[in-house]
Tab-separated table of C-alpha atoms and ligand atoms in Angstrom:
chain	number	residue	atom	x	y	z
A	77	UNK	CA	-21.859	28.419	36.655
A	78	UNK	CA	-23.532	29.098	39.952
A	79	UNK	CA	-23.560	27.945	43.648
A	80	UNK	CA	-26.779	27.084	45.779
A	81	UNK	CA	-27.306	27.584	50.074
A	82	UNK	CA	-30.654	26.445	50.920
A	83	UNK	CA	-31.071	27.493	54.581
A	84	UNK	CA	-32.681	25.139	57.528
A	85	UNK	CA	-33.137	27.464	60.293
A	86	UNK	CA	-34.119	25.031	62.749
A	87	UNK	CA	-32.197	23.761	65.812
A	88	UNK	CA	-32.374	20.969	68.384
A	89	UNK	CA	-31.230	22.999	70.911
A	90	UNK	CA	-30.033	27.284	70.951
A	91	UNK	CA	-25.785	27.810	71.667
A	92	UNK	CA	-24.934	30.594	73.925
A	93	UNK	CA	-22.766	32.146	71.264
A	94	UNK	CA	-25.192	31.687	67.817
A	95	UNK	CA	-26.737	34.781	65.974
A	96	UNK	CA	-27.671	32.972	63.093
A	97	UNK	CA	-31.339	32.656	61.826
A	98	UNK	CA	-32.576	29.840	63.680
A	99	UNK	CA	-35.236	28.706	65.710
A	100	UNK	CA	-36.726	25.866	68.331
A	101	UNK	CA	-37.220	22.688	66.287
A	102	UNK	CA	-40.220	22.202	68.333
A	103	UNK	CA	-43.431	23.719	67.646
A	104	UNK	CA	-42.100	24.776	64.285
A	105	UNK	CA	-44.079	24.721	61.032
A	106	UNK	CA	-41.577	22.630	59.521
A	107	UNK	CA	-43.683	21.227	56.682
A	108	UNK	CA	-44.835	24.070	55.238
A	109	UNK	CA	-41.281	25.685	56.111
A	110	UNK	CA	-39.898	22.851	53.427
A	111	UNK	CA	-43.125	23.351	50.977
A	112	UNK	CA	-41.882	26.980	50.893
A	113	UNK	CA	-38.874	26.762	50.303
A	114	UNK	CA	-39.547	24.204	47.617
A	115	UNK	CA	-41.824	27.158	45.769
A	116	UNK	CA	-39.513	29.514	46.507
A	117	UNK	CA	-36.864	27.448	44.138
A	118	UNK	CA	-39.294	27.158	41.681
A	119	UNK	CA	-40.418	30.823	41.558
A	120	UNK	CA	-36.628	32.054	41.330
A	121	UNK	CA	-35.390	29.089	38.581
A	122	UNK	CA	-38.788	30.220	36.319
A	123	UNK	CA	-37.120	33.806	36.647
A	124	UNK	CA	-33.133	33.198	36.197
A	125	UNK	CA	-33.561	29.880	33.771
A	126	UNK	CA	-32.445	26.576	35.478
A	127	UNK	CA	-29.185	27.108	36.277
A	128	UNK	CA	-26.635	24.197	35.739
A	129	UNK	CA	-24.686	24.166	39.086
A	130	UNK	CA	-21.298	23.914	40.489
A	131	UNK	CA	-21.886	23.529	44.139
A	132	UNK	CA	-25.136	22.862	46.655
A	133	UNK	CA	-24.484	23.813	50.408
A	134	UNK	CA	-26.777	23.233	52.914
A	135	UNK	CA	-26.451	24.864	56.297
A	136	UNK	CA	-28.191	26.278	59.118
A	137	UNK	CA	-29.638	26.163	61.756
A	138	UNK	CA	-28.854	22.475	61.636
A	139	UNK	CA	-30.004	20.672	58.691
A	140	UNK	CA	-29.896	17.352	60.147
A	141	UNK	CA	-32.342	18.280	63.182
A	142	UNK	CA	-34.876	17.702	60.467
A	143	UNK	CA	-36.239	14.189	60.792
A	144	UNK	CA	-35.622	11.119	58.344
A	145	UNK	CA	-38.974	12.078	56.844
A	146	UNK	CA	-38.153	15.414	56.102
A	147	UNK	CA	-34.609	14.725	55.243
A	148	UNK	CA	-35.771	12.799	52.419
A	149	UNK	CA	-38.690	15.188	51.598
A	150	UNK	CA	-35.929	17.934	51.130
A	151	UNK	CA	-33.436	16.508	49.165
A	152	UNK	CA	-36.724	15.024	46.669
A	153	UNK	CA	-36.897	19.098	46.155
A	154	UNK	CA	-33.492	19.785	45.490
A	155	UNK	CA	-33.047	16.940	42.927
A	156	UNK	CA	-36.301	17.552	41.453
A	157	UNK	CA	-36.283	21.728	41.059
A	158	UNK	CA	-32.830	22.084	40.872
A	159	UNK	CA	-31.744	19.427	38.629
A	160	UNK	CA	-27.796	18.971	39.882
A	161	UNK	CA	-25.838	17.830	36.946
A	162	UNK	CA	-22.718	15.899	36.518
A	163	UNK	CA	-21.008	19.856	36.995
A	164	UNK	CA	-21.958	19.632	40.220
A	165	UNK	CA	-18.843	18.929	42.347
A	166	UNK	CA	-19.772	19.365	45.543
A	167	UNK	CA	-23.011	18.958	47.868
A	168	UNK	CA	-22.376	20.151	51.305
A	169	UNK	CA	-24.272	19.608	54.529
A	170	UNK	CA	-23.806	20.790	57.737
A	171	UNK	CA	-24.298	18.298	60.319
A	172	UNK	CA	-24.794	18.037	64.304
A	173	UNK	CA	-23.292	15.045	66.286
A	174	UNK	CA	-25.744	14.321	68.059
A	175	UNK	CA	-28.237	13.545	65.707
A	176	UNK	CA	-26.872	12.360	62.803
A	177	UNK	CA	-28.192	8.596	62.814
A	178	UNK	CA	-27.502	6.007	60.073
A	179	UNK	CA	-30.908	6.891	58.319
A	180	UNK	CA	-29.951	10.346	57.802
A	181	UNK	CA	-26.922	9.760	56.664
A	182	UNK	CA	-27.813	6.824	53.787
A	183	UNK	CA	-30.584	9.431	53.260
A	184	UNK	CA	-27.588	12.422	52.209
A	185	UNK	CA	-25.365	10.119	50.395
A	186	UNK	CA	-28.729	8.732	48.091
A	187	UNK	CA	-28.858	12.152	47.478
A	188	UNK	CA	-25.340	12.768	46.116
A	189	UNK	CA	-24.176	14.582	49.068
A	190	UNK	CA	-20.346	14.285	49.112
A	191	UNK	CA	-19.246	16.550	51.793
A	192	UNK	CA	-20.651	16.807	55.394
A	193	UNK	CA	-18.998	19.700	57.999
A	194	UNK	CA	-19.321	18.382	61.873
A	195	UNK	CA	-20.070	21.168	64.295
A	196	UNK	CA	-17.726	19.793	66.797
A	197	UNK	CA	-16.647	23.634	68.442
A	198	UNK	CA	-14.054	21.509	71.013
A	199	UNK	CA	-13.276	18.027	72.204
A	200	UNK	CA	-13.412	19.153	75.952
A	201	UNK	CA	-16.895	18.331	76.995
A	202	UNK	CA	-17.347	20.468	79.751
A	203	UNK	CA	-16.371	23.526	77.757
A	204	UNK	CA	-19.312	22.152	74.824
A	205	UNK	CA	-21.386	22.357	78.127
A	206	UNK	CA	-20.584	25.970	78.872
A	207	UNK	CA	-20.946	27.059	75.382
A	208	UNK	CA	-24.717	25.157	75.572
A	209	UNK	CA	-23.474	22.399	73.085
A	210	UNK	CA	-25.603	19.319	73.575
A	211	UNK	CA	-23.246	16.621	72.260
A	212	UNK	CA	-20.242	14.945	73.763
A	213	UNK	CA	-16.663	14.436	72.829
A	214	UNK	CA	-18.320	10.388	71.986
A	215	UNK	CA	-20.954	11.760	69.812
A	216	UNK	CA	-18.500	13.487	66.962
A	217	UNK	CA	-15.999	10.224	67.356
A	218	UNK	CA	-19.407	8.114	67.060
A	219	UNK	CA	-20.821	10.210	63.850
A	220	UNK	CA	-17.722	10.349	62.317
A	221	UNK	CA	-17.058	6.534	61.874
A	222	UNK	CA	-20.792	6.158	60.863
A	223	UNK	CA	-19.935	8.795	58.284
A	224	UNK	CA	-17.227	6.931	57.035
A	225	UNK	CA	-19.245	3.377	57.471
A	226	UNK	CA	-21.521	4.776	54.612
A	227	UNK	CA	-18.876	6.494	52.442
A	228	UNK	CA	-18.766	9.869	53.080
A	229	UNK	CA	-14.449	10.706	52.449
A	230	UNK	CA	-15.012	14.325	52.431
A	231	UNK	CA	-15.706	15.260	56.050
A	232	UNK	CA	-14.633	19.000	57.544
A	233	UNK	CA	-14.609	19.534	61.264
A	234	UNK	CA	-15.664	22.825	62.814
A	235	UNK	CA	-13.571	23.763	65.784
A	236	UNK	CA	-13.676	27.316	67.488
A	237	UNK	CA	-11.064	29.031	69.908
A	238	UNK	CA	-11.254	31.687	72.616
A	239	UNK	CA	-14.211	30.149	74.262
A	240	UNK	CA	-15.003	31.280	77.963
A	241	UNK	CA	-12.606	29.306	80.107
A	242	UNK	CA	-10.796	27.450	77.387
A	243	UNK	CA	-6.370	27.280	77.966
A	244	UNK	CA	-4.333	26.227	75.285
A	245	UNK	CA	-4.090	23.044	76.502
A	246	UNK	CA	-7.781	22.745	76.236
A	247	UNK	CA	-7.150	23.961	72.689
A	248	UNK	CA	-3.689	21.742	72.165
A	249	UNK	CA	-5.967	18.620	73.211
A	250	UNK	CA	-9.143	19.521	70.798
A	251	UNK	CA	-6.507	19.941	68.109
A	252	UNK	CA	-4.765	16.572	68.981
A	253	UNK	CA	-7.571	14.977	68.797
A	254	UNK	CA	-9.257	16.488	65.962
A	255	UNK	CA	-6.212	15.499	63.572
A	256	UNK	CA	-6.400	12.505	64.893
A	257	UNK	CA	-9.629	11.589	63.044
A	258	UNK	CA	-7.956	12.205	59.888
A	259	UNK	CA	-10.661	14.747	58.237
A	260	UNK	CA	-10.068	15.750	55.143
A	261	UNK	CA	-10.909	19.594	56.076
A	262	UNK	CA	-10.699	21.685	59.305
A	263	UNK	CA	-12.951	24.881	59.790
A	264	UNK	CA	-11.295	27.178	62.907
A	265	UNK	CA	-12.548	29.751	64.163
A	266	UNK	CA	-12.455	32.357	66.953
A	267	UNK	CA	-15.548	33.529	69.259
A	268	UNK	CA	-17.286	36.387	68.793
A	269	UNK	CA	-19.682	37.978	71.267
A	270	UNK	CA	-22.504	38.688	68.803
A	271	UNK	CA	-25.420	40.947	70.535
A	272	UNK	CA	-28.896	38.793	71.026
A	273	UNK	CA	-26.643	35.839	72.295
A	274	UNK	CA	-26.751	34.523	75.589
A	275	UNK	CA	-23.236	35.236	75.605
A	276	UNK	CA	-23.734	38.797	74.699
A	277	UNK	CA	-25.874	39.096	77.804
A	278	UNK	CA	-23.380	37.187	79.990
A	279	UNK	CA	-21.046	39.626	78.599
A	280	UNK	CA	-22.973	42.974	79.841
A	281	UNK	CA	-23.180	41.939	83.166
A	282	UNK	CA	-19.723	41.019	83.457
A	283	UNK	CA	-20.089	37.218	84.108
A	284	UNK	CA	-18.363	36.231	80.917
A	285	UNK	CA	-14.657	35.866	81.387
A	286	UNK	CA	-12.947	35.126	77.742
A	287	UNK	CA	-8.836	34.374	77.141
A	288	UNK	CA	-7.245	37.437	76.748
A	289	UNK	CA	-6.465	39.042	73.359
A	290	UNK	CA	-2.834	37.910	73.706
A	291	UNK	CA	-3.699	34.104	74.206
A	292	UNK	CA	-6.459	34.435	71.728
A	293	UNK	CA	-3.515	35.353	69.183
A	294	UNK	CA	-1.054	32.644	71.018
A	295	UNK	CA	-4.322	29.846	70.112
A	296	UNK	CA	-4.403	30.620	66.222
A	297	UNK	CA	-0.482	30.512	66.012
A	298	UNK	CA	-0.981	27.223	67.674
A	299	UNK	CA	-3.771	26.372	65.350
A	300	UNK	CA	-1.605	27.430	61.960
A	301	UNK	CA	1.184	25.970	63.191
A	302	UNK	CA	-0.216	22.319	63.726
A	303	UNK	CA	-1.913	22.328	60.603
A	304	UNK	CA	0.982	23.033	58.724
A	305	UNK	CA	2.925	20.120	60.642
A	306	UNK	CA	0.058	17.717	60.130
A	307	UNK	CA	0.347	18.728	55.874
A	308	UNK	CA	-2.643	20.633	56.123
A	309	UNK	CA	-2.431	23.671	54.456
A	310	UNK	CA	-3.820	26.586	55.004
A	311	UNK	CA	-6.163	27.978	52.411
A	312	UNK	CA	-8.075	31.055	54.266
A	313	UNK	CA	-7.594	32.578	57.599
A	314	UNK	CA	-9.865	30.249	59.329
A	315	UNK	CA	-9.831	26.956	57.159
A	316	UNK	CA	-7.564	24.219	56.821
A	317	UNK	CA	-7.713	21.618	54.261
A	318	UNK	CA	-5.649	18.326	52.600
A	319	UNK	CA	-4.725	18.964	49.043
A	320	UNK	CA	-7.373	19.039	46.557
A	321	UNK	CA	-10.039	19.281	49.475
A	322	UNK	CA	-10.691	22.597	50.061
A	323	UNK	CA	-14.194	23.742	50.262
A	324	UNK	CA	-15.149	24.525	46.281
A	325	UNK	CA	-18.854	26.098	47.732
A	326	UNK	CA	-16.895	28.816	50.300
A	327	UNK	CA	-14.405	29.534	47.725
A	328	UNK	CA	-17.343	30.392	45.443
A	329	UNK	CA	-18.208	33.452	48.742
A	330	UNK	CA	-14.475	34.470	48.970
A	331	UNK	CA	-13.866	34.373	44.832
A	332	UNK	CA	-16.992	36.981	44.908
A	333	UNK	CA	-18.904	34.638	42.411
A	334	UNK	CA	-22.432	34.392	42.480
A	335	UNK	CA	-24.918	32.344	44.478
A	336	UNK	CA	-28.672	31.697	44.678
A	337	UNK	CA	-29.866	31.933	48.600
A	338	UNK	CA	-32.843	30.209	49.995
A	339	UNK	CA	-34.598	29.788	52.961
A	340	UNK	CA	-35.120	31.681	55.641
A	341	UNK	CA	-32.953	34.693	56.195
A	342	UNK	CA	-30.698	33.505	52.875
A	343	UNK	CA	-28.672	35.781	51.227
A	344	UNK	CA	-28.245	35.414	47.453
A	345	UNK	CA	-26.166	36.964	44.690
A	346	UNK	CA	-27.132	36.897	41.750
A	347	UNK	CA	-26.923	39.075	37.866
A	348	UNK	CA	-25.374	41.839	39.998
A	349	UNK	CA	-27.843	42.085	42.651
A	350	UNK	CA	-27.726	41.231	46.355
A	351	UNK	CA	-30.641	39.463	48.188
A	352	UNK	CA	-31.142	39.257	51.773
A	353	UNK	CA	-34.859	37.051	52.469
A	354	UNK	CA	-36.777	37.979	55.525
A	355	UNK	CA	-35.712	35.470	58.977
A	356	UNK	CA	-38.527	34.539	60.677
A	357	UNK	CA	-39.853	31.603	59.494
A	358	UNK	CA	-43.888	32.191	59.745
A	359	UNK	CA	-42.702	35.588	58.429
A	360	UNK	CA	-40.718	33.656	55.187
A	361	UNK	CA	-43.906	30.886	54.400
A	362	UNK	CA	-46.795	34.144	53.862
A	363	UNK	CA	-44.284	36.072	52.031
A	364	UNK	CA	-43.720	32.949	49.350
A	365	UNK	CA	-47.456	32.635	49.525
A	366	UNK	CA	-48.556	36.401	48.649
A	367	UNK	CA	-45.747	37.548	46.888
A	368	UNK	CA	-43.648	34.295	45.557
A	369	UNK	CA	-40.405	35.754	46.894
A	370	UNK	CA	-39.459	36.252	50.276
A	371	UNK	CA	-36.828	38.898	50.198
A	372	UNK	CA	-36.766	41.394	52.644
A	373	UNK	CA	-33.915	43.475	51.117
A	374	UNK	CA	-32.465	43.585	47.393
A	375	UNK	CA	-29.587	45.875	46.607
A	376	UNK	CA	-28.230	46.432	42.618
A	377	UNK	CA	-23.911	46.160	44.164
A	378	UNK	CA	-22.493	49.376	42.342
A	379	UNK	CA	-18.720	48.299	40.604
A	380	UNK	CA	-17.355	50.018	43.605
A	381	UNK	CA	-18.881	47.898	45.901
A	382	UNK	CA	-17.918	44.667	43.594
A	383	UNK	CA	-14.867	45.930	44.055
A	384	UNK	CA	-14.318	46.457	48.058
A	385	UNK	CA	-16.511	43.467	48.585
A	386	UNK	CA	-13.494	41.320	45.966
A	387	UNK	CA	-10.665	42.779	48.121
A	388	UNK	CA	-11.912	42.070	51.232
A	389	UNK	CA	-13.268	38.427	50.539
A	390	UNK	CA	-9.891	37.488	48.152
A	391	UNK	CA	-7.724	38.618	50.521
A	392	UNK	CA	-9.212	35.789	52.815
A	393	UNK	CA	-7.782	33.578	51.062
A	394	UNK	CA	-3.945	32.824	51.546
A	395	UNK	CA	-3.478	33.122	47.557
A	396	UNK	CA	-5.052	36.075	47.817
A	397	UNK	CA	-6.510	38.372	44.662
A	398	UNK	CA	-5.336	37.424	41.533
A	399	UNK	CA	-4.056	40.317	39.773
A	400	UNK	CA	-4.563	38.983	36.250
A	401	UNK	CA	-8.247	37.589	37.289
A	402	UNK	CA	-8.807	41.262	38.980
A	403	UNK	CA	-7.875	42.614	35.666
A	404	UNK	CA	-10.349	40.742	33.339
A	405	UNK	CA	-13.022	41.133	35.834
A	406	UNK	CA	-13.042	44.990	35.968
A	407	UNK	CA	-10.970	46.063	33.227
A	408	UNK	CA	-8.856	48.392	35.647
A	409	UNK	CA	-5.434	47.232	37.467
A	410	UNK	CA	-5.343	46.513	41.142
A	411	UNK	CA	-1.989	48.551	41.382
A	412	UNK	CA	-3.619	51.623	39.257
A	413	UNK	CA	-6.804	51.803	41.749
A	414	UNK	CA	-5.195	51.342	45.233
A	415	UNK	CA	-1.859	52.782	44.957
A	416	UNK	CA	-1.631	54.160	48.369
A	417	UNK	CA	-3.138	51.723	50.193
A	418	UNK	CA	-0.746	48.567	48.668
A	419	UNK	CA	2.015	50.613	49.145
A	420	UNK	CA	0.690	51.412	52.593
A	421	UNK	CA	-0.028	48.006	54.071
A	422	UNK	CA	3.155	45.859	52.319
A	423	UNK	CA	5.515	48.944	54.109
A	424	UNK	CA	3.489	48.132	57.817
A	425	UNK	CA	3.893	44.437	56.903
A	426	UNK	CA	0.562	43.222	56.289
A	427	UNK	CA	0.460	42.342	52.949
A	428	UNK	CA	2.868	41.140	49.948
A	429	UNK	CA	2.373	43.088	46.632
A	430	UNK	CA	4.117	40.268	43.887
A	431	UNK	CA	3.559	40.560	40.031
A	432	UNK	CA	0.651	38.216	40.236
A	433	UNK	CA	-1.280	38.748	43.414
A	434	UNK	CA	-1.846	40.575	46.363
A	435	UNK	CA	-1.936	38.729	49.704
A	436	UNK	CA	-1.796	38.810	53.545
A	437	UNK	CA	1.329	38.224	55.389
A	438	UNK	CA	1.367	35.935	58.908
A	439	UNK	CA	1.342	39.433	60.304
A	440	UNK	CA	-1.625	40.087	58.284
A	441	UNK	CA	-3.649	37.241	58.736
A	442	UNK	CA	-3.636	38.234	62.509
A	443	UNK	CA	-5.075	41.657	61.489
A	444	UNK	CA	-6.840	40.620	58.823
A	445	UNK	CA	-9.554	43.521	59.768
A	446	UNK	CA	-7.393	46.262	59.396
A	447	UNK	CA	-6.102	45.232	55.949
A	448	UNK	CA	-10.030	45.147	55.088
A	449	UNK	CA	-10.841	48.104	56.266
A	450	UNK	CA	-8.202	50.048	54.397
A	451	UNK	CA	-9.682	48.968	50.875
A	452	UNK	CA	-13.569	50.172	52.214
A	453	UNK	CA	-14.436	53.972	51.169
A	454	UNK	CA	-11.197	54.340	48.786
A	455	UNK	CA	-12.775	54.541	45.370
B	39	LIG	S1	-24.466	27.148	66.499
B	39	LIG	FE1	-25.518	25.801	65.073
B	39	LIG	S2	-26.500	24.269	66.410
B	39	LIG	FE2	-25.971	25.992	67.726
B	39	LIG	S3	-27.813	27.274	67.748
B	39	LIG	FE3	-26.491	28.043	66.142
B	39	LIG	S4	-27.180	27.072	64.292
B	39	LIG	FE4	-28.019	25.901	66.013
């Protein structure tokens, strides 16, 4: 069984620190945008067979900038072309405070949607102002009940540490408050100063002053440690979830499963091969009109790369790779391909080597990089 992201690279407003594909809401070809992507499904399902799937996700860009109109119009197209079944166990969407009205939301949950993900970033609103967030600290508390009103009870909010100006107690209050809410999932992550971001540019001329590296490392102690006070357990380096709640459609990414990508600068994985479509969105519409698929890349992933690319993504996860699993996937042993390197990293401390899996320690999870990096090039 497969997964689905369907990508809506369209935004109310542009953060300081984004890289993703996304673009101006306004002035966009939105219509045709969702028309494409619409034959774009149907091109790739007359190719692979309809697929019956596990999981839908749909992210951004910010989905719910689209307008109640459009909304609908898109989830017509998923139910129609890709025919979720009663396997289907979770629909994802990502969401924006600030515009996530009533109508939209009845619209999701018609739909089958079961799981929304709030871009909060922090609770401090003049931090969301300096990282060019549009919605206040009243927005996410005001979407959030709605939410609930309508019967959404699978809700993750997105937090992020080490933002320009931001002091644990900034953090120790977004935290607070976020667990106050009760969500059944918490997404944390730490800034990074991507190039093409306003932040990147801030950056190069000096004017962008971030927590240093030490208090960057002091903020995701804090941010394991009240999880695991608050019962919710840690399930990969950066997300957080109640029991039973974890997200199935990321797990599908860091179990190295396969995927079907579209939209606008989607990536897909699927029978072996990786797909990267093209970004820009004028760019994405004439390519599904002259040539029915919009990739700008495809790559055939060698079993060295499947490899790396399941060592680096399990070991995201806090139960890490499954040796057995690992076995009946590539016929070899984990312990028989990476001898020096598992005997390497559990002697510095970074990982543990048991019987049935390999895994990061505390230790490791703050250099989760450097554990990567030593499976990359090795075989
Ligand atoms: S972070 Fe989200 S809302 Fe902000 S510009 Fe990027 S995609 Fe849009």
């Amino acid at each position: 069984m497969k997964s689905a992201y369907i990508h809506i690279p369209f935004c109310e407003h542009i953060c300081h620190y984004c890289d993703f594909n996304k673009y101006f809401i306004q002035s966009q070809p939105v219509g045709e945008y969702l028309n494409a992507l619409e034959q774009e499904m149907i091109n790739t399902i007359a190719k692979t067979g309809q697929p019956d799937l596990k999981t839908i996700f749909i992210g951004g860009g910010t989905p719910t900038s689209l307008s109640e109109e459009q909304l609908k119009k898109l989830m017509d197209t998923i139910i129609r072309v890709l025919k979720p079944s009663s396997a289907l166990s979770e629909f994802a969407v990502e969401a924006n405070p600030d515009d996530l009205s009533a109508g939209k939301l009845k619209i999701l949950k018609e739909a089958g949607v079961n799981r929304l993900s709030f871009g909060v970033q922090t609770f401090e609103d003049d931090l969301l102002e300096k990282i060019g967030r549009v919605h206040k600290q009243k927005d996410v508390f005001a979407s959030f009940e709605r939410a609930r009103e309508i019967g959404f009870d699978n809700i993750s909010l997105d937090l992020m540490f080490g933002l320009p100006g931001q002091t644990l107690k900034h953090l120790d209050h977004s935290l607070n408050t976020a667990l106050s809410l009760d969500a059944e999932h918490y997404s944390v992550y730490s800034l990074i100063v991507e190039p093409k971001t306003v932040f990147y540019n801030l950056m190069q001329k000096g004017r962008l002053h971030l927590p240093p590296q030490e208090q960057e490392a002091e903020m995701y102690e804090m941010v394991m440690s009240r999880m695991e006070a608050h019962g919710i357990h840690q399930y990969e380096i950066s997300n957080f979830a109640k029991a039973g709640m974890e997200s199935k459609h990321n797990l599908t990414y860091w179990s190295n499963e396969e995927y079907f990508g579209f939209g606008a600068g989607a990536h897909g994985y699927i029978s072996g091969t990786r797909t990267v479509n093209v970004g820009p969105v004028k760019h994405y519409i004439d390519l599904i009109a002259e040539k029915g698929f919009p990739y700008r890349d495809t790559h055939e992933v060698t079993i060295e790369e499947q490899i790396e690319e399941e060592m680096f993504l399990g070991l995201r996860k806090t139960a890490g790779v499954s040796k057995k699993r690992f076995a009946e996937k590539y016929g070899r042993s984990l312990d028989e391909l990476f001898p020096s390197v598992l005997k390497d990293l559990a002697e510095k401390g970074l990982i543990h080597n048991s019987e049935s899996a390999v895994c990061l320690t505390h230790q490791g999870k703050l250099l989760g990089n450097e554990v990567f990096g030593a499976f990359l090039g090795e075989l």
